[in-house]
Amino acid sequence: CNTAQYVEHANQEKLCGFSDWRVPRLEELKTIIDDSASESEAKVCDCLFPRAQRSSYWSSSIDPENPRNRLGLNFKSLEVNSFPAHASLYIRLVRGGTNR
């Protein structure tokens, strides 16, 4: 399974009754950051995302320095890194809008 297949499956299955799921842009991922989270927690609001991992999550944003890679946001360190398509990262889908 890859990211595109995961998104396609969520849309075909109409996850939560919707079929417009997509991978968020880096800027969208950053909107759920919670700087007040403790060091042992993921830096996202636990009340909204109780199962968030302290690891990197895919974004749909292209790395401007290496257009073959996508950017990922680490929910523990808040670092943004570039990853090749075969990397294993977590994914959090959003719905609506576009990936532009």
XYZ file of N, CA and C in Angstrom:
300
model
N 0.842 -1.183 0.000
C 0.000 0.000 0.000
C 0.886 1.245 0.000
N 0.519 2.226 -0.779
C 1.234 3.495 -0.750
C 0.254 4.617 -0.430
N 0.766 5.813 -0.319
C -0.055 6.950 0.094
C -1.206 7.193 -0.882
N -0.924 7.169 -2.179
C -1.974 7.402 -3.173
C -3.063 6.344 -3.072
N -2.676 5.097 -2.873
C -3.658 4.019 -2.738
C -4.487 4.193 -1.465
N -3.849 4.641 -0.405
C -4.561 4.862 0.860
C -5.635 5.938 0.689
N -5.257 7.039 0.039
C -6.215 8.127 -0.205
C -7.347 7.634 -1.098
N -6.996 6.910 -2.152
C -8.007 6.375 -3.064
C -8.971 5.449 -2.325
N -8.430 4.587 -1.471
C -9.272 3.668 -0.699
C -10.219 4.429 0.235
N -9.693 5.438 0.933
C -10.539 6.242 1.843
C -11.675 6.899 1.074
N -11.380 7.374 -0.128
C -12.410 8.023 -0.939
C -13.403 7.027 -1.514
N -12.932 5.864 -1.939
C -13.837 4.832 -2.457
C -14.765 4.313 -1.361
N -14.225 4.179 -0.164
C -15.015 3.684 0.970
C -15.891 4.772 1.581
N -15.728 6.008 1.108
C -16.450 7.162 1.650
C -16.281 7.234 3.163
N -15.008 7.273 3.574
C -14.653 7.356 4.990
C -15.441 8.479 5.666
N -16.140 8.145 6.730
C -16.981 9.094 7.481
C -18.030 9.771 6.601
N -18.373 9.125 5.481
C -19.410 9.652 4.596
C -18.905 10.640 3.557
N -17.593 10.786 3.405
C -17.036 11.760 2.467
C -16.101 11.087 1.471
N -15.971 11.696 0.304
C -15.088 11.136 -0.732
C -14.142 12.193 -1.294
N -13.781 13.159 -0.446
C -12.849 14.200 -0.900
C -11.604 14.263 -0.002
N -11.159 13.105 0.474
C -9.983 13.027 1.340
C -8.708 13.223 0.526
N -7.694 13.818 1.159
C -6.407 14.055 0.514
C -5.330 14.197 1.570
N -4.064 14.185 1.135
C -2.921 14.423 2.023
C -2.794 15.938 2.182
N -2.659 16.440 3.403
C -2.591 17.890 3.605
C -1.266 18.500 3.155
N -1.307 19.767 2.830
C -0.090 20.530 2.570
C 0.638 20.738 3.898
N 1.913 21.014 3.832
C 2.714 21.235 5.040
C 2.095 22.326 5.911
N 1.656 23.393 5.304
C 1.055 24.496 6.066
C -0.184 24.038 6.824
N -0.936 23.117 6.235
C -2.123 22.594 6.907
C -1.734 21.718 8.090
N -0.716 20.891 7.930
C -0.256 20.057 9.049
C 0.187 20.934 10.219
N 0.834 22.022 9.915
C 1.344 22.906 10.969
C 0.222 23.538 11.784
N -0.987 23.606 11.258
C -2.081 24.252 11.986
C -2.560 23.447 13.188
N -2.184 22.180 13.280
C -2.628 21.380 14.429
C -1.536 21.242 15.493
N -0.437 21.948 15.313
C 0.653 21.900 16.294
C 0.221 22.555 17.598
N 0.584 21.917 18.697
C 0.320 22.429 20.044
C 1.657 22.519 20.781
N 2.221 23.718 20.833
C 3.523 23.914 21.474
C 3.496 23.664 22.978
N 2.314 23.621 23.578
C 2.244 23.435 25.025
C 2.297 21.957 25.427
N 2.291 21.061 24.456
C 2.356 19.629 24.768
C 3.680 19.303 25.437
N 3.670 18.334 26.329
C 4.888 17.952 27.041
C 5.861 17.255 26.100
N 7.093 17.111 26.536
C 8.126 16.455 25.734
C 7.791 15.001 25.418
N 6.994 14.366 26.271
C 6.671 12.954 26.062
C 5.473 12.763 25.135
N 4.831 13.844 24.729
C 3.647 13.763 23.890
C 3.946 14.263 22.478
N 3.113 13.867 21.553
C 3.165 14.461 20.217
C 2.748 15.919 20.361
N 3.318 16.774 19.566
C 3.046 18.210 19.659
C 1.781 18.595 18.893
N 0.725 17.857 19.139
C -0.586 18.169 18.582
C -1.599 18.080 19.709
N -2.743 18.708 19.522
C -3.763 18.725 20.560
C -4.269 17.311 20.836
N -3.966 16.810 22.014
C -4.365 15.459 22.404
C -5.881 15.313 22.461
N -6.580 16.405 22.740
C -8.039 16.327 22.822
C -8.668 16.080 21.456
N -8.012 16.499 20.384
C -8.516 16.285 19.031
C -7.865 15.105 18.320
N -6.593 14.846 18.652
C -5.827 13.788 17.988
C -5.166 12.893 19.032
N -5.965 12.114 19.764
C -5.421 11.331 20.884
C -4.442 10.231 20.482
N -4.450 9.824 19.243
C -3.555 8.740 18.817
C -2.390 9.234 17.959
N -2.140 10.524 17.971
C -1.034 11.075 17.171
C 0.296 10.503 17.657
N 1.138 10.174 16.724
C 2.443 9.596 17.030
C 3.509 10.683 17.105
N 4.521 10.436 17.890
C 5.652 11.360 17.999
C 6.649 11.015 16.895
N 6.225 11.214 15.680
C 7.016 10.822 14.523
C 6.641 11.720 13.353
N 7.174 11.407 12.174
C 6.927 12.233 10.993
C 5.671 11.810 10.256
N 4.970 12.811 9.725
C 3.759 12.636 8.948
C 3.961 13.225 7.561
N 3.420 12.548 6.558
C 3.510 13.030 5.185
C 2.738 14.315 4.988
N 3.260 15.144 4.120
C 2.489 16.254 3.560
C 2.509 16.072 2.053
N 1.675 16.800 1.357
C 1.679 16.749 -0.107
C 2.638 17.780 -0.688
N 3.280 18.554 0.169
C 4.179 19.617 -0.286
C 5.467 19.048 -0.862
N 5.826 19.544 -2.019
C 7.044 19.116 -2.703
C 8.244 19.842 -2.109
N 9.342 19.123 -1.957
C 10.590 19.720 -1.492
C 11.139 20.598 -2.612
N 11.257 21.908 -2.396
C 11.737 22.791 -3.473
C 13.190 22.508 -3.875
N 13.963 21.925 -2.979
C 15.360 21.620 -3.290
C 15.518 20.259 -3.964
N 14.529 19.392 -3.810
C 14.561 18.081 -4.439
C 13.120 17.720 -4.834
N 12.671 18.154 -6.001
C 11.272 17.985 -6.405
C 10.770 16.539 -6.475
N 11.661 15.575 -6.388
C 11.216 14.171 -6.369
C 10.747 13.763 -4.974
N 11.049 14.571 -3.973
C 10.695 14.266 -2.580
C 9.510 15.102 -2.112
N 8.889 14.600 -1.059
C 7.820 15.346 -0.371
C 8.325 15.716 1.016
N 7.693 16.740 1.581
C 8.076 17.185 2.917
C 7.235 16.478 3.967
N 7.858 16.194 5.104
C 7.164 15.589 6.228
C 7.388 16.437 7.465
N 6.432 16.428 8.376
C 6.519 17.186 9.624
C 6.589 16.207 10.783
N 7.613 16.357 11.620
C 7.778 15.505 12.781
C 6.986 16.105 13.940
N 6.039 15.357 14.469
C 5.167 15.854 15.540
C 5.832 15.815 16.912
N 7.058 15.374 17.003
C 7.791 15.439 18.265
C 8.761 16.615 18.253
N 9.613 16.673 17.238
C 10.645 17.715 17.172
C 10.178 18.959 16.426
N 9.075 18.850 15.686
C 8.535 19.904 14.830
C 9.452 20.233 13.660
N 10.378 19.333 13.366
C 11.262 19.520 12.222
C 10.544 19.140 10.931
N 10.887 19.862 9.879
C 10.407 19.546 8.539
C 11.563 18.903 7.801
N 11.323 17.731 7.219
C 12.359 17.013 6.488
C 11.839 16.578 5.133
N 12.765 16.299 4.243
C 12.465 15.836 2.898
C 12.569 14.317 2.867
N 11.579 13.665 2.229
C 11.553 12.211 2.189
C 11.272 11.708 0.778
N 11.954 10.632 0.377
C 11.627 10.007 -0.914
C 10.306 9.254 -0.799
N 9.720 8.951 -1.933
C 8.401 8.308 -1.965
C 8.355 6.973 -1.242
N 9.472 6.264 -1.155
C 9.453 4.934 -0.521
C 9.612 4.986 1.006
N 9.764 6.170 1.575
C 9.908 6.291 3.033
C 8.600 5.906 3.732
N 8.723 5.413 4.952
C 7.545 5.024 5.742
C 7.261 6.096 6.788
N 6.229 6.863 6.550
C 5.800 7.907 7.478
C 4.330 7.677 7.815
N 3.882 8.318 8.875
C 2.465 8.288 9.212
C 1.723 9.200 8.250
N 0.419 9.045 8.222
C -0.399 9.881 7.343
C -1.647 10.309 8.096
N -2.021 11.533 7.901
C -3.250 12.084 8.463
C -3.957 12.777 7.316
N -5.116 12.285 6.945
C -5.827 12.850 5.819
C -6.664 14.043 6.242
N -6.898 14.932 5.294
C -7.824 16.044 5.452
C -8.803 15.948 4.296
N -9.853 16.726 4.371
C -10.817 16.653 3.275
C -11.124 18.034 2.745
N -11.565 18.037 1.497
C -11.933 19.270 0.826
C -10.730 20.030 0.306
N -10.994 21.137 -0.361
C -9.905 21.982 -0.843
C -9.072 21.320 -1.908
N -7.837 21.836 -2.045
C -6.917 21.300 -3.051
C -5.553 21.120 -2.444
N -4.671 20.501 -3.179
C -3.291 20.308 -2.732
C -2.369 21.397 -3.251
N -2.887 22.461 -3.764
C -2.032 23.523 -4.292
C -1.399 24.331 -3.204
